[in-house]
Amino acid sequence: MLISRFGSANVDAAVCKNAILGATLVISAVPEMCLIENVQERVCVTLFALITSRNDQLARVALQCTRSFMTLGLKGGSSESAQITGAAFIRILLPALLCFITSELETLSCNGLLDEVVKVMLVPCFVSSVATMSLIVSVLVRVSSTPAGAQAHATVLSNLLQLASQHQIKFREMMAYLSPDVRAALEAGFKTVLLSSQLQAQPDGATNALASTPGAVLEESLAPKIQLKSFGSF
């Protein structure tokens, strides 16, 4: 496939973009195309080559296409072939994305692609087992808790908080699978994100008062919609 050679050959970026968008359109309409030998593997190799190409525009397009492929089986009335194809894309691409964000977190934070990468990585959480969700969450929490992940911390935790609010029952079950250090880091991160949101929403005078409030009283005054203690009651 022509675009799978991007980065190692002189291939025009516009050709790459149009080719991967065309492939996404065809496979989304006819997922049975992936039953042809090596088609799905070649598409995945191409997607990952573009995501890691250092071309931010191509990487963003490839991430959008990756999300489309991963969600093939999530749409209402999806055919059996669409569900099988979507699950296969998740199985092939998720491990590569987990490794990618671990090694390139700082770069992704700087070029503005981190939020999109995290959102794509969280797609399997809507269909996969609780154990798989815990693996994804653990990797994201660990990498964002490193010194290199300081800039990424708020982005990662905000996305996880959104996931927790959308799937509260499954998320609570998932908490039991986390190691104690990841679980503590996640709960602390949620508190930080919620506090930051509350501070930004307050007038200047109220912000100063809130910022000086003792910890226990502060938690009570925030009254978050998601009760963190409910995630830790196991």
Coordinates of N, CA and C in Angstrom, one line a residue:
M1 N 0.8 -1.2 0.0 CA 0.0 0.0 0.0 C 0.9 1.2 0.0
L2 N 0.5 2.2 -0.9 CA 1.4 3.4 -1.1 C 1.6 4.1 0.2
I3 N 0.6 4.4 1.0 CA 0.7 5.3 2.2 C 1.4 4.6 3.3
S4 N 1.6 3.3 3.3 CA 2.3 2.6 4.3 C 3.8 2.9 4.3
R5 N 4.2 3.5 3.1 CA 5.6 3.8 3.0 C 5.9 5.3 3.4
F6 N 4.9 6.0 3.9 CA 5.1 7.4 4.3 C 6.2 7.5 5.3
G7 N 7.1 8.4 5.2 CA 8.2 8.6 6.1 C 9.4 7.9 5.7
S8 N 9.3 6.9 4.8 CA 10.5 6.2 4.3 C 10.6 6.4 2.8
A9 N 9.7 7.1 2.2 CA 9.7 7.4 0.8 C 9.1 8.8 0.5
N10 N 9.3 9.3 -0.6 CA 8.8 10.6 -1.0 C 7.4 10.5 -1.4
V11 N 6.5 10.4 -0.5 CA 5.1 10.3 -0.8 C 4.4 11.6 -0.4
D12 N 3.6 12.1 -1.3 CA 2.9 13.4 -1.0 C 1.9 13.2 0.2
A13 N 1.9 14.2 1.1 CA 1.0 14.1 2.3 C -0.4 14.1 1.9
A14 N -0.8 14.9 0.8 CA -2.2 15.0 0.4 C -2.7 13.6 -0.1
V15 N -1.7 12.9 -0.8 CA -2.1 11.6 -1.3 C -2.4 10.6 -0.1
C16 N -1.5 10.7 0.9 CA -1.7 9.9 2.1 C -3.0 10.2 2.8
K17 N -3.3 11.4 2.9 CA -4.6 11.8 3.6 C -5.8 11.3 2.8
N18 N -5.8 11.6 1.5 CA -7.0 11.1 0.7 C -7.1 9.6 0.6
A19 N -6.0 8.9 0.6 CA -6.0 7.4 0.6 C -6.6 6.8 1.8
I20 N -6.1 7.3 3.0 CA -6.6 6.7 4.2 C -8.1 7.1 4.5
L21 N -8.5 8.3 4.1 CA -9.9 8.7 4.2 C -10.7 7.9 3.3
G22 N -10.2 7.6 2.1 CA -11.0 6.7 1.2 C -11.1 5.3 1.7
A23 N -10.0 4.8 2.3 CA -10.1 3.5 2.8 C -11.1 3.4 4.0
T24 N -11.1 4.4 4.8 CA -12.0 4.5 5.9 C -13.5 4.5 5.5
L25 N -13.7 5.3 4.4 CA -15.1 5.3 3.9 C -15.5 4.0 3.3
V26 N -14.7 3.3 2.6 CA -15.0 2.0 2.0 C -15.2 1.0 3.0
I27 N -14.3 0.9 4.0 CA -14.4 -0.2 5.0 C -15.6 0.1 5.9
S28 N -15.9 1.3 6.2 CA -17.0 1.6 7.1 C -18.3 1.2 6.4
A29 N -18.4 1.4 5.1 CA -19.6 1.0 4.3 C -19.6 -0.5 4.1
V30 N -18.5 -1.1 3.8 CA -18.4 -2.6 3.5 C -17.3 -3.2 4.4
P31 N -17.6 -3.4 5.7 CA -16.6 -4.0 6.5 C -16.1 -5.4 6.1
E32 N -16.8 -6.1 5.3 CA -16.4 -7.4 4.7 C -15.1 -7.3 3.9
M33 N -14.8 -6.0 3.5 CA -13.5 -5.8 2.8 C -12.3 -6.3 3.6
C34 N -12.4 -6.3 4.9 CA -11.3 -6.6 5.8 C -11.1 -8.2 5.8
L35 N -12.1 -8.9 5.3 CA -11.9 -10.3 5.2 C -10.9 -10.8 4.1
I36 N -10.6 -9.8 3.2 CA -9.6 -10.1 2.2 C -8.3 -10.2 2.9
E37 N -7.5 -11.1 2.4 CA -6.2 -11.4 3.1 C -5.3 -10.2 3.2
N38 N -4.9 -9.9 4.4 CA -3.9 -8.9 4.8 C -4.4 -7.5 4.7
V39 N -5.7 -7.3 4.3 CA -6.2 -5.9 4.1 C -6.2 -5.2 5.5
Q40 N -6.8 -5.8 6.5 CA -6.9 -5.1 7.8 C -5.5 -4.8 8.4
E41 N -4.6 -5.8 8.3 CA -3.2 -5.6 8.8 C -2.5 -4.5 8.1
R42 N -2.7 -4.4 6.8 CA -2.1 -3.3 6.0 C -2.6 -1.9 6.4
V43 N -3.9 -1.9 6.6 CA -4.6 -0.6 7.0 C -4.1 -0.2 8.4
C44 N -3.9 -1.1 9.3 CA -3.4 -0.8 10.6 C -2.0 -0.3 10.6
V45 N -1.2 -1.0 9.8 CA 0.2 -0.6 9.7 C 0.3 0.9 9.1
T46 N -0.6 1.1 8.1 CA -0.6 2.5 7.5 C -1.1 3.5 8.6
L47 N -2.1 3.2 9.3 CA -2.6 4.1 10.3 C -1.5 4.5 11.3
F48 N -0.9 3.4 11.8 CA 0.1 3.7 12.9 C 1.3 4.5 12.3
A49 N 1.7 4.2 11.0 CA 2.8 4.9 10.4 C 2.4 6.4 10.3
L50 N 1.2 6.7 10.0 CA 0.7 8.1 9.9 C 0.6 8.8 11.3
I51 N 0.2 8.0 12.3 CA 0.1 8.6 13.6 C 1.4 8.9 14.2
T52 N 2.4 8.1 13.8 CA 3.8 8.4 14.3 C 4.7 9.1 13.3
S53 N 4.1 9.7 12.3 CA 4.9 10.3 11.2 C 5.5 11.6 11.5
R54 N 5.2 12.2 12.6 CA 5.7 13.6 13.0 C 5.0 14.6 12.1
N55 N 4.0 14.3 11.3 CA 3.2 15.2 10.6 C 1.9 15.3 11.3
D56 N 1.7 16.5 12.0 CA 0.6 16.6 12.9 C -0.7 16.5 12.2
Q57 N -0.8 17.1 11.0 CA -2.1 17.0 10.2 C -2.4 15.6 9.8
L58 N -1.4 14.8 9.3 CA -1.7 13.4 9.0 C -2.0 12.6 10.2
A59 N -1.3 12.9 11.3 CA -1.5 12.1 12.5 C -2.9 12.3 13.0
R60 N -3.4 13.6 12.9 CA -4.8 13.9 13.4 C -5.8 13.2 12.5
V61 N -5.6 13.2 11.2 CA -6.5 12.5 10.3 C -6.5 11.0 10.6
A62 N -5.3 10.4 10.8 CA -5.2 9.0 11.1 C -5.9 8.6 12.4
L63 N -5.8 9.5 13.4 CA -6.4 9.2 14.7 C -8.0 9.2 14.5
Q64 N -8.5 10.1 13.7 CA -9.9 10.2 13.4 C -10.4 8.9 12.7
C65 N -9.6 8.4 11.8 CA -9.9 7.2 11.1 C -9.8 6.0 12.0
T66 N -8.8 6.0 12.9 CA -8.7 4.9 13.8 C -9.9 4.8 14.7
R67 N -10.4 6.0 15.2 CA -11.6 6.0 16.0 C -12.8 5.5 15.2
S68 N -12.9 5.8 13.9 CA -14.0 5.3 13.1 C -13.9 3.8 13.0
F69 N -12.7 3.2 12.8 CA -12.6 1.8 12.7 C -12.9 1.1 14.0
M70 N -12.5 1.7 15.1 CA -12.7 1.0 16.4 C -14.1 1.0 16.8
T71 N -14.9 2.0 16.3 CA -16.3 2.1 16.7 C -17.3 1.5 15.7
L72 N -16.7 0.7 14.8 CA -17.6 0.1 13.8 C -18.7 -0.7 14.4
G73 N -18.3 -1.5 15.4 CA -19.3 -2.3 16.1 C -20.2 -1.7 17.1
L74 N -19.9 -0.4 17.4 CA -20.7 0.3 18.5 C -21.9 1.0 18.0
K75 N -22.0 1.1 16.7 CA -23.2 1.9 16.1 C -24.4 1.0 16.2
G76 N -25.5 1.7 16.4 CA -26.8 1.0 16.5 C -27.1 0.2 15.2
G77 N -27.5 -1.0 15.3 CA -27.8 -1.8 14.1 C -26.6 -2.3 13.4
S78 N -25.5 -2.3 14.0 CA -24.2 -2.8 13.3 C -24.4 -4.2 13.0
S79 N -23.9 -4.6 11.8 CA -23.9 -5.9 11.3 C -22.9 -6.8 12.1
E80 N -23.0 -8.1 12.0 CA -22.0 -8.9 12.7 C -20.6 -8.7 12.1
S81 N -20.5 -8.5 10.8 CA -19.2 -8.3 10.2 C -18.6 -7.0 10.7
A82 N -19.4 -6.0 10.9 CA -18.9 -4.7 11.4 C -18.4 -4.9 12.8
Q83 N -19.1 -5.6 13.7 CA -18.7 -5.9 15.0 C -17.4 -6.6 15.1
I84 N -17.3 -7.6 14.2 CA -16.0 -8.4 14.2 C -14.9 -7.6 13.7
T85 N -15.1 -6.8 12.7 CA -14.1 -5.9 12.1 C -13.6 -4.9 13.1
G86 N -14.6 -4.2 13.8 CA -14.3 -3.2 14.8 C -13.5 -3.8 16.0
A87 N -13.9 -5.0 16.4 CA -13.1 -5.7 17.5 C -11.7 -6.0 17.1
A88 N -11.5 -6.4 15.8 CA -10.2 -6.7 15.3 C -9.3 -5.5 15.3
F89 N -9.9 -4.4 14.9 CA -9.1 -3.1 14.8 C -8.7 -2.8 16.3
I90 N -9.5 -2.9 17.2 CA -9.2 -2.7 18.6 C -8.1 -3.6 19.1
R91 N -8.2 -4.9 18.7 CA -7.2 -5.8 19.2 C -5.8 -5.6 18.6
I92 N -5.8 -5.1 17.3 CA -4.5 -4.8 16.7 C -3.9 -3.4 17.1
L93 N -4.7 -2.4 17.2 CA -4.2 -1.0 17.3 C -4.0 -0.6 18.8
L94 N -4.9 -1.2 19.7 CA -4.8 -0.7 21.1 C -3.4 -1.0 21.7
P95 N -2.8 -2.2 21.6 CA -1.4 -2.3 22.1 C -0.4 -1.4 21.6
A96 N -0.5 -1.1 20.3 CA 0.4 -0.1 19.6 C 0.3 1.3 20.2
L97 N -1.0 1.7 20.4 CA -1.3 3.0 21.0 C -0.8 3.1 22.4
L98 N -1.0 2.0 23.2 CA -0.5 2.0 24.6 C 1.0 2.2 24.6
C99 N 1.8 1.5 23.8 CA 3.2 1.7 23.7 C 3.6 3.1 23.2
F100 N 2.8 3.6 22.3 CA 3.1 4.9 21.7 C 3.0 6.0 22.7
I101 N 1.9 6.0 23.5 CA 1.7 7.1 24.4 C 2.7 7.0 25.6
T102 N 3.1 5.8 25.9 CA 4.1 5.6 26.9 C 5.5 6.3 26.5
S103 N 5.8 6.1 25.2 CA 7.1 6.6 24.8 C 7.1 8.0 24.3
E104 N 5.9 8.5 23.9 CA 5.8 9.8 23.2 C 4.9 10.8 24.0
L105 N 4.7 10.6 25.2 CA 3.8 11.4 26.0 C 4.1 12.9 25.9
E106 N 5.4 13.2 26.2 CA 5.8 14.6 26.2 C 5.6 15.3 24.8
T107 N 5.9 14.6 23.8 CA 5.7 15.1 22.4 C 4.2 15.4 22.1
L108 N 3.4 14.4 22.5 CA 2.0 14.5 22.2 C 1.4 15.7 23.0
S109 N 1.9 16.0 24.2 CA 1.4 17.1 25.0 C 1.8 18.4 24.3
C110 N 2.9 18.4 23.7 CA 3.4 19.7 23.1 C 2.7 20.0 21.7
N111 N 2.4 18.9 21.0 CA 1.8 19.2 19.6 C 0.3 19.2 19.6
G112 N -0.3 19.0 20.8 CA -1.7 19.1 20.9 C -2.5 17.9 20.5
L113 N -1.8 16.7 20.3 CA -2.5 15.5 19.9 C -2.9 14.6 21.0
L114 N -2.5 14.9 22.2 CA -2.7 14.0 23.4 C -4.1 13.7 23.6
D115 N -5.0 14.8 23.6 CA -6.4 14.6 23.9 C -7.0 13.6 22.9
E116 N -6.7 13.7 21.7 CA -7.2 12.8 20.7 C -6.7 11.4 20.8
V117 N -5.5 11.3 21.2 CA -4.9 9.9 21.4 C -5.6 9.3 22.6
V118 N -5.8 10.0 23.7 CA -6.4 9.4 24.9 C -7.9 9.0 24.6
K119 N -8.6 9.9 23.9 CA -10.0 9.6 23.5 C -10.1 8.3 22.7
V120 N -9.2 8.1 21.7 CA -9.2 6.9 20.9 C -8.8 5.7 21.8
M121 N -7.9 5.8 22.7 CA -7.5 4.7 23.5 C -8.7 4.3 24.5
L122 N -9.5 5.2 24.8 CA -10.6 4.9 25.7 C -11.8 4.3 25.0
V123 N -11.8 4.3 23.7 CA -12.9 3.7 22.9 C -13.2 2.2 23.3
P124 N -12.2 1.4 23.5 CA -12.4 0.0 23.9 C -13.1 -0.2 25.2
C125 N -13.1 0.9 26.1 CA -13.7 0.8 27.4 C -15.2 0.7 27.3
F126 N -15.8 1.1 26.1 CA -17.2 1.0 26.0 C -17.7 -0.4 25.7
V127 N -16.8 -1.3 25.2 CA -17.2 -2.6 24.8 C -16.4 -3.7 25.4
S128 N -15.3 -3.4 25.9 CA -14.4 -4.5 26.4 C -14.7 -4.8 27.9
S129 N -14.0 -5.8 28.4 CA -14.3 -6.2 29.8 C -13.7 -5.2 30.8
V130 N -14.2 -5.4 32.0 CA -13.7 -4.5 33.1 C -12.2 -4.6 33.2
A131 N -11.7 -5.8 33.1 CA -10.2 -6.1 33.2 C -9.4 -5.3 32.1
T132 N -10.0 -5.3 30.9 CA -9.3 -4.5 29.8 C -9.4 -3.0 30.1
M133 N -10.5 -2.5 30.6 CA -10.6 -1.1 31.0 C -9.6 -0.8 32.1
S134 N -9.4 -1.7 33.0 CA -8.4 -1.4 34.1 C -7.0 -1.3 33.6
L135 N -6.7 -2.1 32.5 CA -5.4 -2.1 31.9 C -5.1 -0.7 31.2
I136 N -6.1 -0.3 30.5 CA -6.0 1.0 29.8 C -5.9 2.2 30.8
V137 N -6.7 2.2 31.8 CA -6.7 3.2 32.8 C -5.4 3.2 33.6
S138 N -4.9 2.0 33.9 CA -3.6 1.9 34.6 C -2.5 2.5 33.9
V139 N -2.4 2.2 32.5 CA -1.3 2.8 31.7 C -1.4 4.3 31.7
L140 N -2.6 4.8 31.5 CA -2.8 6.2 31.4 C -2.5 6.9 32.7
V141 N -2.9 6.4 33.8 CA -2.6 7.0 35.1 C -1.1 6.9 35.4
R142 N -0.4 5.8 35.1 CA 1.0 5.7 35.4 C 1.8 6.7 34.5
V143 N 1.6 6.7 33.2 CA 2.4 7.6 32.4 C 2.1 9.1 32.7
S144 N 0.9 9.4 33.1 CA 0.6 10.8 33.4 C 1.1 11.2 34.8
S145 N 1.6 10.2 35.6 CA 2.1 10.5 37.0 C 3.6 10.6 37.0
T146 N 4.2 10.4 35.8 CA 5.7 10.5 35.8 C 6.1 12.0 35.6
P147 N 7.3 12.4 35.9 CA 7.8 13.7 35.6 C 7.5 14.2 34.2
A148 N 7.7 13.3 33.2 CA 7.5 13.7 31.8 C 6.0 13.9 31.5
G149 N 5.1 13.4 32.4 CA 3.7 13.5 32.2 C 3.0 14.6 32.9
A150 N 3.8 15.5 33.5 CA 3.2 16.6 34.3 C 2.3 17.4 33.5
Q151 N 2.7 17.7 32.3 CA 1.9 18.6 31.4 C 0.7 17.9 30.9
A152 N 0.7 16.5 30.9 CA -0.4 15.7 30.3 C -1.4 15.3 31.4
H153 N -1.0 15.5 32.6 CA -1.8 15.0 33.7 C -3.3 15.5 33.7
A154 N -3.5 16.8 33.5 CA -4.9 17.3 33.5 C -5.7 16.7 32.3
T155 N -5.0 16.6 31.1 CA -5.7 16.1 30.0 C -6.2 14.6 30.2
V156 N -5.3 13.8 30.7 CA -5.6 12.4 30.9 C -6.7 12.2 32.0
L157 N -6.5 12.9 33.1 CA -7.5 12.8 34.2 C -8.8 13.3 33.8
S158 N -8.9 14.4 33.0 CA -10.2 14.9 32.6 C -11.0 13.9 31.7
N159 N -10.2 13.2 30.9 CA -10.9 12.2 30.0 C -11.3 11.0 30.9
L160 N -10.5 10.6 31.8 CA -10.9 9.5 32.7 C -12.1 9.9 33.6
L161 N -12.2 11.1 34.0 CA -13.3 11.6 34.8 C -14.6 11.6 34.0
Q162 N -14.5 12.0 32.7 CA -15.6 11.9 31.8 C -16.1 10.5 31.6
L163 N -15.1 9.5 31.4 CA -15.5 8.1 31.3 C -16.2 7.6 32.6
A164 N -15.7 8.0 33.7 CA -16.3 7.6 35.0 C -17.7 8.1 35.1
S165 N -17.9 9.3 34.7 CA -19.3 9.9 34.8 C -20.3 9.2 33.8
Q166 N -19.8 8.7 32.7 CA -20.6 8.1 31.7 C -20.9 6.6 32.0
H167 N -20.0 6.0 32.7 CA -20.1 4.5 33.0 C -19.8 4.3 34.4
Q168 N -20.6 4.8 35.3 CA -20.3 4.8 36.8 C -20.2 3.4 37.3
I169 N -21.2 2.5 37.0 CA -21.2 1.2 37.5 C -20.0 0.4 37.1
K170 N -19.7 0.4 35.8 CA -18.5 -0.3 35.3 C -17.2 0.3 35.8
F171 N -17.2 1.6 35.9 CA -16.0 2.2 36.5 C -15.7 1.8 37.9
R172 N -16.8 1.8 38.7 CA -16.6 1.3 40.1 C -16.1 -0.1 40.2
E173 N -16.6 -1.0 39.3 CA -16.1 -2.3 39.3 C -14.7 -2.4 38.9
M174 N -14.3 -1.5 37.9 CA -12.9 -1.5 37.4 C -11.9 -1.1 38.5
M175 N -12.4 -0.2 39.4 CA -11.5 0.2 40.5 C -10.9 -0.9 41.3
A176 N -11.7 -2.0 41.4 CA -11.2 -3.2 42.2 C -10.0 -3.9 41.5
Y177 N -9.9 -3.7 40.2 CA -8.8 -4.3 39.5 C -7.5 -3.5 39.5
L178 N -7.5 -2.3 40.0 CA -6.4 -1.4 40.0 C -5.5 -1.7 41.2
S179 N -4.2 -1.6 41.0 CA -3.2 -1.7 42.1 C -3.4 -0.6 43.0
P180 N -3.1 -0.7 44.3 CA -3.3 0.4 45.3 C -2.7 1.7 44.9
D181 N -1.5 1.7 44.3 CA -0.8 2.9 43.9 C -1.5 3.6 42.8
V182 N -2.0 2.9 41.8 CA -2.7 3.5 40.7 C -4.1 4.0 41.2
R183 N -4.7 3.2 42.0 CA -6.0 3.6 42.5 C -5.9 4.9 43.3
A184 N -4.9 5.0 44.2 CA -4.7 6.3 44.9 C -4.3 7.5 44.0
A185 N -3.5 7.2 43.0 CA -3.1 8.3 42.1 C -4.4 8.8 41.3
L186 N -5.2 7.8 40.9 CA -6.4 8.2 40.2 C -7.4 9.0 41.0
E187 N -7.6 8.6 42.2 CA -8.5 9.3 43.1 C -8.0 10.7 43.4
A188 N -6.7 10.8 43.6 CA -6.0 12.1 43.9 C -6.1 13.0 42.7
G189 N -6.0 12.4 41.5 CA -6.1 13.1 40.2 C -7.5 13.7 40.0
F190 N -8.5 12.9 40.3 CA -9.9 13.3 40.2 C -10.1 14.5 41.1
K191 N -9.6 14.4 42.3 CA -9.9 15.5 43.2 C -9.2 16.8 42.7
T192 N -8.0 16.7 42.1 CA -7.3 17.8 41.6 C -8.1 18.5 40.4
V193 N -8.6 17.6 39.5 CA -9.3 18.1 38.3 C -10.6 18.8 38.8
L194 N -11.3 18.2 39.7 CA -12.6 18.7 40.2 C -12.3 20.1 40.9
L195 N -11.3 20.1 41.7 CA -10.9 21.4 42.4 C -10.6 22.5 41.4
S196 N -9.8 22.1 40.4 CA -9.4 23.1 39.4 C -10.6 23.7 38.7
S197 N -11.6 22.8 38.4 CA -12.8 23.2 37.7 C -13.6 24.2 38.5
Q198 N -13.7 23.8 39.8 CA -14.4 24.7 40.8 C -13.8 26.0 40.9
L199 N -12.4 26.1 41.0 CA -11.7 27.3 41.2 C -11.9 28.2 40.0
Q200 N -11.8 27.6 38.8 CA -12.0 28.4 37.6 C -13.4 29.0 37.4
A201 N -14.4 28.3 38.0 CA -15.8 28.8 37.9 C -16.1 29.8 39.0
Q202 N -15.3 30.1 39.9 CA -15.6 31.0 41.0 C -15.1 32.4 40.7
P203 N -15.8 33.5 41.2 CA -15.3 34.8 41.1 C -14.0 35.0 41.8
D204 N -13.3 36.0 41.6 CA -11.9 36.2 42.2 C -12.0 36.1 43.7
G205 N -12.9 36.8 44.3 CA -13.0 36.7 45.8 C -13.3 35.4 46.3
A206 N -14.3 34.7 45.7 CA -14.6 33.4 46.1 C -13.5 32.4 45.8
T207 N -12.7 32.6 44.8 CA -11.6 31.7 44.5 C -10.6 31.8 45.6
N208 N -10.3 33.0 46.0 CA -9.3 33.2 47.1 C -9.7 32.5 48.3
A209 N -11.0 32.6 48.7 CA -11.5 32.0 49.9 C -11.5 30.5 49.7
L210 N -11.9 30.0 48.6 CA -11.9 28.5 48.4 C -10.5 28.0 48.4
A211 N -9.6 28.7 47.9 CA -8.2 28.2 47.8 C -7.6 28.1 49.2
S212 N -8.1 28.9 50.2 CA -7.6 28.9 51.5 C -8.3 28.0 52.4
T213 N -9.4 27.3 51.9 CA -10.2 26.5 52.8 C -9.5 25.2 53.2
P214 N -9.5 24.8 54.4 CA -8.8 23.5 54.8 C -9.4 22.3 54.0
G215 N -8.5 21.3 53.8 CA -8.8 20.2 52.9 C -10.2 19.5 53.2
A216 N -10.5 19.2 54.4 CA -11.7 18.5 54.7 C -12.9 19.3 54.3
V217 N -12.9 20.6 54.7 CA -14.0 21.5 54.5 C -14.1 21.8 53.0
L218 N -12.9 21.8 52.3 CA -12.9 22.1 50.9 C -13.6 21.0 50.1
E219 N -13.4 19.7 50.5 CA -14.0 18.6 49.8 C -15.5 18.7 49.9
E220 N -15.9 19.1 51.1 CA -17.4 19.1 51.4 C -18.0 20.3 50.6
S221 N -17.3 21.4 50.4 CA -17.8 22.5 49.7 C -17.9 22.3 48.2
L222 N -17.0 21.4 47.7 CA -17.0 21.2 46.3 C -18.2 20.3 45.9
A223 N -18.6 19.3 46.8 CA -19.7 18.4 46.5 C -19.8 18.0 45.1
P224 N -18.7 17.2 44.6 CA -18.7 16.8 43.2 C -19.9 15.9 42.9
K225 N -20.3 15.9 41.6 CA -21.4 15.0 41.2 C -21.0 13.6 41.3
I226 N -19.7 13.3 41.1 CA -19.2 11.9 41.2 C -18.6 11.8 42.6
Q227 N -19.1 11.0 43.4 CA -18.6 10.8 44.8 C -17.4 9.9 44.7
L228 N -16.2 10.4 45.0 CA -15.0 9.6 44.9 C -15.0 8.5 45.8
K229 N -15.6 8.7 47.0 CA -15.5 7.6 48.0 C -16.3 6.4 47.5
S230 N -17.2 6.6 46.5 CA -18.0 5.4 46.0 C -17.1 4.5 45.1
F231 N -16.0 5.1 44.6 CA -15.1 4.3 43.8 C -14.1 3.5 44.7
G232 N -14.0 4.0 45.9 CA -13.0 3.3 46.7 C -13.6 2.4 47.8
S233 N -14.9 2.2 47.7 CA -15.6 1.4 48.8 C -15.6 0.0 48.5
F234 N -14.4 -0.7 48.5 CA -14.4 -2.1 48.2 C -13.7 -2.8 49.4

